[in-house]
Amino acid sequence: MDLGLRDKVALVTGSSRGLGRAVAEELAAEGASLVLCARGETQLSRTLDDISQRYQARVVAVPADLSEPKAVQQLVSTARREMGRVDILVTNAGGPPAGGFSDLTPEMWQEGIELTLKSVLNLVRGVLPDMRKQRWGRIINITSVAVKQPIDNLILSNSLRAAVTGLARSLANEVARLNITVNNVMPGYTQTQRLEELADQIARRERVERRDVFQGWERDIPMGRLGEPRELAALVAFLASERASYITGGSMAVDGGLVRSLL
């Protein structure tokens, strides 16, 4: 299937590893040009080299801390200067710290708001004018199944990713007539470094082994296994494509059946 992404420009944040990298690779395989972004400059540079060589793609990498509004502005300005425009925005900020309500300070809440919610707001604010002008665009936010089925001890993620969902659903209605779609993709338990870190935290708290935590998650998943980043990336690439032109305002889970809700 030709997804019609050749010569499109995609800005993918948090793309040096994990889900963001898998999305970047999938888009590059479909012929898109990429603007990559992450905080770690060394790993980001390695990712740029790997993707540009493997897929013969045009790739630009911009180190940036998305919790800083000025860094987001510079990221979008660099994308526009180097690539001319941004057709596809994939927002993928690192998850906020784990913890229950009593574990989190006001400062931790504010930091979570800046990284998880306001980074999406600022990125959209940066790319939307060009999308409006060309009357075409794709905005895809990587959120979490916690939006539909809150996860214990992740109150920051549960709360702020739900806020991103509300922003996206409202924006989708505003820009739909301009051929701009806005969707969310909700990963379940997926094999990433972030998940390993969460497993280690739980293992220390409950005095068990990491494998015990993973096995507990796998028992809750109807497919009986964790997801792989490429499985989520395939859906993101489809939503970014011409083939998904009539899909907007949605939140789609990639979770092996973990979420039990009907809708």
mmCIF file of C-alpha atoms in Angstrom:
data_model
loop_
_atom_site.group_PDB
_atom_site.id
_atom_site.type_symbol
_atom_site.label_atom_id
_atom_site.label_comp_id
_atom_site.label_asym_id
_atom_site.label_seq_id
_atom_site.Cartn_x
_atom_site.Cartn_y
_atom_site.Cartn_z
ATOM 1 C CA MET A 1 0.000 0.000 0.000
ATOM 2 C CA ASP A 2 1.357 3.409 -1.009
ATOM 3 C CA LEU A 3 0.664 5.740 1.896
ATOM 4 C CA GLY A 4 1.456 8.854 -0.116
ATOM 5 C CA LEU A 5 4.132 10.083 2.279
ATOM 6 C CA ARG A 6 6.931 10.562 -0.211
ATOM 7 C CA ASP A 7 8.179 14.156 -0.059
ATOM 8 C CA LYS A 8 6.121 14.904 3.048
ATOM 9 C CA VAL A 9 7.994 16.461 5.990
ATOM 10 C CA ALA A 10 7.455 14.963 9.446
ATOM 11 C CA LEU A 11 8.541 16.435 12.765
ATOM 12 C CA VAL A 12 8.794 13.643 15.346
ATOM 13 C CA THR A 13 9.671 14.506 18.938
ATOM 14 C CA GLY A 14 11.287 12.158 21.427
ATOM 15 C CA SER A 15 12.641 10.309 18.418
ATOM 16 C CA SER A 16 16.105 9.178 19.479
ATOM 17 C CA ARG A 17 14.799 5.922 20.966
ATOM 18 C CA GLY A 18 11.703 3.890 21.802
ATOM 19 C CA LEU A 19 8.349 4.726 20.286
ATOM 20 C CA GLY A 20 9.501 7.984 18.714
ATOM 21 C CA ARG A 21 12.386 6.318 16.919
ATOM 22 C CA ALA A 22 10.155 3.521 15.656
ATOM 23 C CA VAL A 23 7.735 6.113 14.261
ATOM 24 C CA ALA A 24 10.580 8.015 12.597
ATOM 25 C CA GLU A 25 11.862 4.826 10.960
ATOM 26 C CA GLU A 26 8.409 3.878 9.701
ATOM 27 C CA LEU A 27 7.868 7.313 8.165
ATOM 28 C CA ALA A 28 11.334 7.268 6.596
ATOM 29 C CA ALA A 29 10.603 3.859 5.094
ATOM 30 C CA GLU A 30 7.547 5.416 3.443
ATOM 31 C CA GLY A 31 9.663 8.167 1.895
ATOM 32 C CA ALA A 32 9.061 11.061 4.282
ATOM 33 C CA SER A 33 11.748 13.579 5.203
ATOM 34 C CA LEU A 34 12.313 13.878 8.952
ATOM 35 C CA VAL A 35 13.044 16.420 11.632
ATOM 36 C CA LEU A 36 14.098 14.502 14.737
ATOM 37 C CA CYS A 37 14.143 15.894 18.241
ATOM 38 C CA ALA A 38 15.303 14.677 21.649
ATOM 39 C CA ARG A 39 17.184 15.987 24.663
ATOM 40 C CA GLY A 40 20.182 13.643 24.418
ATOM 41 C CA GLU A 41 22.400 14.988 21.643
ATOM 42 C CA THR A 42 24.696 11.940 21.355
ATOM 43 C CA GLN A 43 21.918 9.375 20.953
ATOM 44 C CA LEU A 44 20.023 11.730 18.653
ATOM 45 C CA SER A 45 23.059 12.017 16.380
ATOM 46 C CA ARG A 46 23.385 8.224 16.222
ATOM 47 C CA THR A 47 19.717 7.907 15.322
ATOM 48 C CA LEU A 48 20.080 10.481 12.546
ATOM 49 C CA ASP A 49 22.995 8.551 11.040
ATOM 50 C CA ASP A 50 21.211 5.206 11.288
ATOM 51 C CA ILE A 51 17.953 6.368 9.708
ATOM 52 C CA SER A 52 19.504 8.482 6.968
ATOM 53 C CA GLN A 53 21.784 5.628 5.892
ATOM 54 C CA ARG A 54 19.273 2.799 6.205
ATOM 55 C CA TYR A 55 16.410 4.521 4.398
ATOM 56 C CA GLN A 56 18.305 7.051 2.265
ATOM 57 C CA ALA A 57 16.097 9.687 3.858
ATOM 58 C CA ARG A 58 16.643 13.382 4.307
ATOM 59 C CA VAL A 59 16.957 13.847 8.077
ATOM 60 C CA VAL A 60 17.649 16.810 10.339
ATOM 61 C CA ALA A 61 18.208 16.434 14.086
ATOM 62 C CA VAL A 62 17.573 19.189 16.634
ATOM 63 C CA PRO A 63 18.450 18.666 20.317
ATOM 64 C CA ALA A 64 15.744 20.312 22.429
ATOM 65 C CA ASP A 65 14.066 20.174 25.822
ATOM 66 C CA LEU A 66 10.360 20.330 25.012
ATOM 67 C CA SER A 67 9.493 21.634 28.469
ATOM 68 C CA GLU A 68 11.080 24.956 27.463
ATOM 69 C CA PRO A 69 8.853 27.071 25.164
ATOM 70 C CA LYS A 70 11.825 28.821 23.551
ATOM 71 C CA ALA A 71 13.351 25.457 22.649
ATOM 72 C CA VAL A 72 10.095 24.467 20.939
ATOM 73 C CA GLN A 73 10.095 27.725 18.978
ATOM 74 C CA GLN A 74 13.670 27.116 17.850
ATOM 75 C CA LEU A 75 12.816 23.538 16.883
ATOM 76 C CA VAL A 76 9.932 24.620 14.664
ATOM 77 C CA SER A 77 11.984 27.474 13.180
ATOM 78 C CA THR A 78 14.802 25.060 12.319
ATOM 79 C CA ALA A 79 12.357 22.624 10.734
ATOM 80 C CA ARG A 80 10.874 25.382 8.607
ATOM 81 C CA ARG A 81 14.302 26.715 7.624
ATOM 82 C CA GLU A 82 15.798 23.319 6.743
ATOM 83 C CA MET A 83 12.736 21.631 5.216
ATOM 84 C CA GLY A 84 10.520 24.514 4.147
ATOM 85 C CA ARG A 85 7.468 23.355 6.114
ATOM 86 C CA VAL A 86 6.074 20.695 8.432
ATOM 87 C CA ASP A 87 3.320 18.496 7.004
ATOM 88 C CA ILE A 88 3.145 15.944 9.817
ATOM 89 C CA LEU A 89 3.636 16.519 13.540
ATOM 90 C CA VAL A 90 4.062 13.548 15.871
ATOM 91 C CA THR A 91 4.237 14.605 19.511
ATOM 92 C CA ASN A 92 5.939 12.158 21.844
ATOM 93 C CA ALA A 93 7.140 13.588 25.140
ATOM 94 C CA GLY A 94 8.774 11.462 27.792
ATOM 95 C CA GLY A 95 6.438 10.198 30.474
ATOM 96 C CA PRO A 96 6.199 12.195 33.725
ATOM 97 C CA PRO A 97 7.425 10.627 36.979
ATOM 98 C CA ALA A 98 5.508 7.774 38.557
ATOM 99 C CA GLY A 99 3.787 8.266 41.897
ATOM 100 C CA GLY A 100 0.504 8.617 43.704
ATOM 101 C CA PHE A 101 -1.130 11.886 44.697
ATOM 102 C CA SER A 102 0.689 12.136 48.032
ATOM 103 C CA ASP A 103 4.069 11.429 46.424
ATOM 104 C CA LEU A 104 4.057 14.441 44.118
ATOM 105 C CA THR A 105 4.978 18.006 44.972
ATOM 106 C CA PRO A 106 3.479 21.109 43.325
ATOM 107 C CA GLU A 107 6.796 21.509 41.505
ATOM 108 C CA MET A 108 6.518 18.015 40.055
ATOM 109 C CA TRP A 109 3.010 18.771 38.839
ATOM 110 C CA GLN A 110 4.214 21.962 37.175
ATOM 111 C CA GLU A 111 7.117 20.183 35.505
ATOM 112 C CA GLY A 112 4.720 17.517 34.258
ATOM 113 C CA ILE A 113 2.381 20.147 32.848
ATOM 114 C CA GLU A 114 5.241 21.833 30.999
ATOM 115 C CA LEU A 115 6.541 18.595 29.474
ATOM 116 C CA THR A 116 3.416 16.548 28.818
ATOM 117 C CA LEU A 117 0.732 19.141 28.089
ATOM 118 C CA LYS A 118 2.276 22.488 27.215
ATOM 119 C CA SER A 119 4.887 20.970 24.917
ATOM 120 C CA VAL A 120 2.056 19.631 22.736
ATOM 121 C CA LEU A 121 0.291 22.998 22.858
ATOM 122 C CA ASN A 122 3.460 24.851 21.841
ATOM 123 C CA LEU A 123 4.339 22.399 19.066
ATOM 124 C CA VAL A 124 0.862 22.615 17.572
ATOM 125 C CA ARG A 125 0.921 26.394 17.844
ATOM 126 C CA GLY A 126 4.200 26.375 15.922
ATOM 127 C CA VAL A 127 3.222 24.142 12.987
ATOM 128 C CA LEU A 128 -0.478 24.909 12.563
ATOM 129 C CA PRO A 129 -0.139 28.209 10.641
ATOM 130 C CA ASP A 130 1.694 26.481 7.760
ATOM 131 C CA MET A 131 -0.797 23.610 7.764
ATOM 132 C CA ARG A 132 -3.669 26.085 7.581
ATOM 133 C CA LYS A 133 -1.975 27.916 4.725
ATOM 134 C CA GLN A 134 -1.405 24.780 2.639
ATOM 135 C CA ARG A 135 -4.777 23.304 3.693
ATOM 136 C CA TRP A 136 -3.256 19.958 4.623
ATOM 137 C CA GLY A 137 -1.715 18.521 7.750
ATOM 138 C CA ARG A 138 -1.514 15.635 10.182
ATOM 139 C CA ILE A 139 -1.167 16.030 13.949
ATOM 140 C CA ILE A 140 -0.715 12.781 15.878
ATOM 141 C CA ASN A 141 -0.141 12.656 19.624
ATOM 142 C CA ILE A 142 1.292 9.590 21.312
ATOM 143 C CA THR A 143 -0.557 9.453 24.631
ATOM 144 C CA SER A 144 -1.320 6.295 26.650
ATOM 145 C CA VAL A 145 -4.031 3.758 27.375
ATOM 146 C CA ALA A 146 -4.104 5.488 30.766
ATOM 147 C CA VAL A 147 -6.424 8.000 29.075
ATOM 148 C CA LYS A 148 -9.152 5.334 28.974
ATOM 149 C CA GLN A 149 -8.039 3.038 31.777
ATOM 150 C CA PRO A 150 -5.983 4.860 34.452
ATOM 151 C CA ILE A 151 -2.862 3.033 35.581
ATOM 152 C CA ASP A 152 -2.074 2.773 39.281
ATOM 153 C CA ASN A 153 0.742 4.992 40.566
ATOM 154 C CA LEU A 154 0.803 7.111 37.382
ATOM 155 C CA ILE A 155 -1.493 9.944 38.418
ATOM 156 C CA LEU A 156 0.520 12.567 36.524
ATOM 157 C CA SER A 157 0.392 10.637 33.272
ATOM 158 C CA ASN A 158 -3.272 9.728 33.778
ATOM 159 C CA SER A 159 -4.221 13.366 34.297
ATOM 160 C CA LEU A 160 -2.061 15.183 31.767
ATOM 161 C CA ARG A 161 -2.427 12.790 28.860
ATOM 162 C CA ALA A 162 -6.184 13.083 29.332
ATOM 163 C CA ALA A 163 -5.743 16.844 28.975
ATOM 164 C CA VAL A 164 -3.833 16.332 25.708
ATOM 165 C CA THR A 165 -6.731 14.189 24.499
ATOM 166 C CA GLY A 166 -9.205 16.967 25.243
ATOM 167 C CA LEU A 167 -7.035 19.483 23.403
ATOM 168 C CA ALA A 168 -6.716 17.221 20.363
ATOM 169 C CA ARG A 169 -10.397 16.338 20.195
ATOM 170 C CA SER A 170 -11.417 19.994 20.331
ATOM 171 C CA LEU A 171 -8.798 21.099 17.796
ATOM 172 C CA ALA A 172 -9.839 18.343 15.388
ATOM 173 C CA ASN A 173 -13.242 19.989 14.944
ATOM 174 C CA GLU A 174 -11.725 23.416 14.326
ATOM 175 C CA VAL A 175 -9.376 22.390 11.522
ATOM 176 C CA ALA A 176 -11.187 19.491 9.852
ATOM 177 C CA ARG A 177 -12.449 21.586 6.913
ATOM 178 C CA LEU A 178 -8.838 22.491 6.100
ATOM 179 C CA ASN A 179 -7.889 18.825 5.507
ATOM 180 C CA ILE A 180 -5.954 18.794 8.777
ATOM 181 C CA THR A 181 -6.550 15.737 10.923
ATOM 182 C CA VAL A 182 -5.793 15.448 14.627
ATOM 183 C CA ASN A 183 -5.605 12.030 16.281
ATOM 184 C CA ASN A 184 -4.143 10.323 19.334
ATOM 185 C CA VAL A 185 -2.474 6.926 19.491
ATOM 186 C CA MET A 186 -2.548 5.194 22.874
ATOM 187 C CA PRO A 187 0.238 2.685 23.495
ATOM 188 C CA GLY A 188 -0.292 -0.020 26.053
ATOM 189 C CA TYR A 189 2.565 -1.897 27.690
ATOM 190 C CA THR A 190 5.236 -1.686 24.994
ATOM 191 C CA GLN A 191 8.856 -2.841 25.143
ATOM 192 C CA THR A 192 10.743 0.417 25.623
ATOM 193 C CA GLN A 193 13.351 1.734 28.029
ATOM 194 C CA ARG A 194 10.621 3.764 29.721
ATOM 195 C CA LEU A 195 8.683 0.581 30.496
ATOM 196 C CA GLU A 196 11.794 -1.085 31.869
ATOM 197 C CA GLU A 197 12.325 1.875 34.195
ATOM 198 C CA LEU A 198 8.734 1.657 35.437
ATOM 199 C CA ALA A 199 9.117 -2.092 35.952
ATOM 200 C CA ASP A 200 12.267 -1.528 37.993
ATOM 201 C CA GLN A 201 10.482 1.009 40.208
ATOM 202 C CA ILE A 202 7.637 -1.406 40.870
ATOM 203 C CA ALA A 203 10.043 -4.282 41.458
ATOM 204 C CA ARG A 204 11.949 -2.307 44.107
ATOM 205 C CA ARG A 205 8.743 -1.198 45.821
ATOM 206 C CA GLU A 206 7.232 -4.677 45.887
ATOM 207 C CA ARG A 207 10.552 -6.496 46.419
ATOM 208 C CA VAL A 208 10.216 -8.729 43.393
ATOM 209 C CA GLU A 209 12.192 -9.265 40.200
ATOM 210 C CA ARG A 210 11.684 -7.236 37.043
ATOM 211 C CA ARG A 211 10.530 -10.354 35.179
ATOM 212 C CA ASP A 212 7.756 -10.798 37.763
ATOM 213 C CA VAL A 213 6.441 -7.321 36.935
ATOM 214 C CA PHE A 214 6.516 -8.036 33.215
ATOM 215 C CA GLN A 215 4.755 -11.351 33.699
ATOM 216 C CA GLY A 216 2.031 -9.627 35.714
ATOM 217 C CA TRP A 217 1.422 -7.161 32.877
ATOM 218 C CA GLU A 218 1.381 -9.967 30.326
ATOM 219 C CA ARG A 219 -1.301 -11.807 32.313
ATOM 220 C CA ASP A 220 -3.530 -8.719 32.040
ATOM 221 C CA ILE A 221 -3.111 -8.470 28.249
ATOM 222 C CA PRO A 222 -5.426 -10.724 26.204
ATOM 223 C CA MET A 223 -2.644 -11.307 23.635
ATOM 224 C CA GLY A 224 -0.393 -12.451 26.456
ATOM 225 C CA ARG A 225 2.625 -10.370 25.484
ATOM 226 C CA LEU A 226 4.021 -6.846 25.472
ATOM 227 C CA GLY A 227 3.797 -4.710 22.370
ATOM 228 C CA GLU A 228 6.686 -3.796 20.097
ATOM 229 C CA PRO A 229 7.367 -0.176 19.086
ATOM 230 C CA ARG A 230 7.053 -0.993 15.365
ATOM 231 C CA GLU A 231 3.459 -2.121 15.914
ATOM 232 C CA LEU A 232 2.483 1.324 17.154
ATOM 233 C CA ALA A 233 4.595 3.018 14.482
ATOM 234 C CA ALA A 234 2.632 1.289 11.718
ATOM 235 C CA LEU A 235 -0.610 2.899 12.918
ATOM 236 C CA VAL A 236 1.011 6.319 13.215
ATOM 237 C CA ALA A 237 2.274 6.085 9.627
ATOM 238 C CA PHE A 238 -1.203 5.179 8.409
ATOM 239 C CA LEU A 239 -2.803 8.077 10.282
ATOM 240 C CA ALA A 240 -0.197 10.390 8.743
ATOM 241 C CA SER A 241 -1.067 9.226 5.256
ATOM 242 C CA GLU A 242 -3.433 10.215 2.487
ATOM 243 C CA ARG A 243 -5.331 6.969 3.123
ATOM 244 C CA ALA A 244 -6.437 8.263 6.550
ATOM 245 C CA SER A 245 -7.910 11.520 5.265
ATOM 246 C CA TYR A 246 -11.359 10.886 6.813
ATOM 247 C CA ILE A 247 -10.114 9.881 10.281
ATOM 248 C CA THR A 248 -9.913 12.698 12.826
ATOM 249 C CA GLY A 249 -10.612 13.307 16.490
ATOM 250 C CA GLY A 250 -9.906 9.695 17.377
ATOM 251 C CA SER A 251 -7.927 7.976 20.120
ATOM 252 C CA MET A 252 -6.764 4.543 19.036
ATOM 253 C CA ALA A 253 -5.245 1.961 21.361
ATOM 254 C CA VAL A 254 -2.332 -0.287 20.408
ATOM 255 C CA ASP A 255 -2.450 -2.471 23.489
ATOM 256 C CA GLY A 256 -3.101 -6.128 22.681
ATOM 257 C CA GLY A 257 -6.642 -5.784 24.040
ATOM 258 C CA LEU A 258 -5.666 -4.404 27.470
ATOM 259 C CA VAL A 259 -8.363 -1.707 27.596
ATOM 260 C CA ARG A 260 -11.710 -3.366 28.253
ATOM 261 C CA SER A 261 -13.994 -0.411 27.406
ATOM 262 C CA LEU A 262 -16.438 -0.652 24.500
ATOM 263 C CA LEU A 263 -15.405 2.702 23.023
#
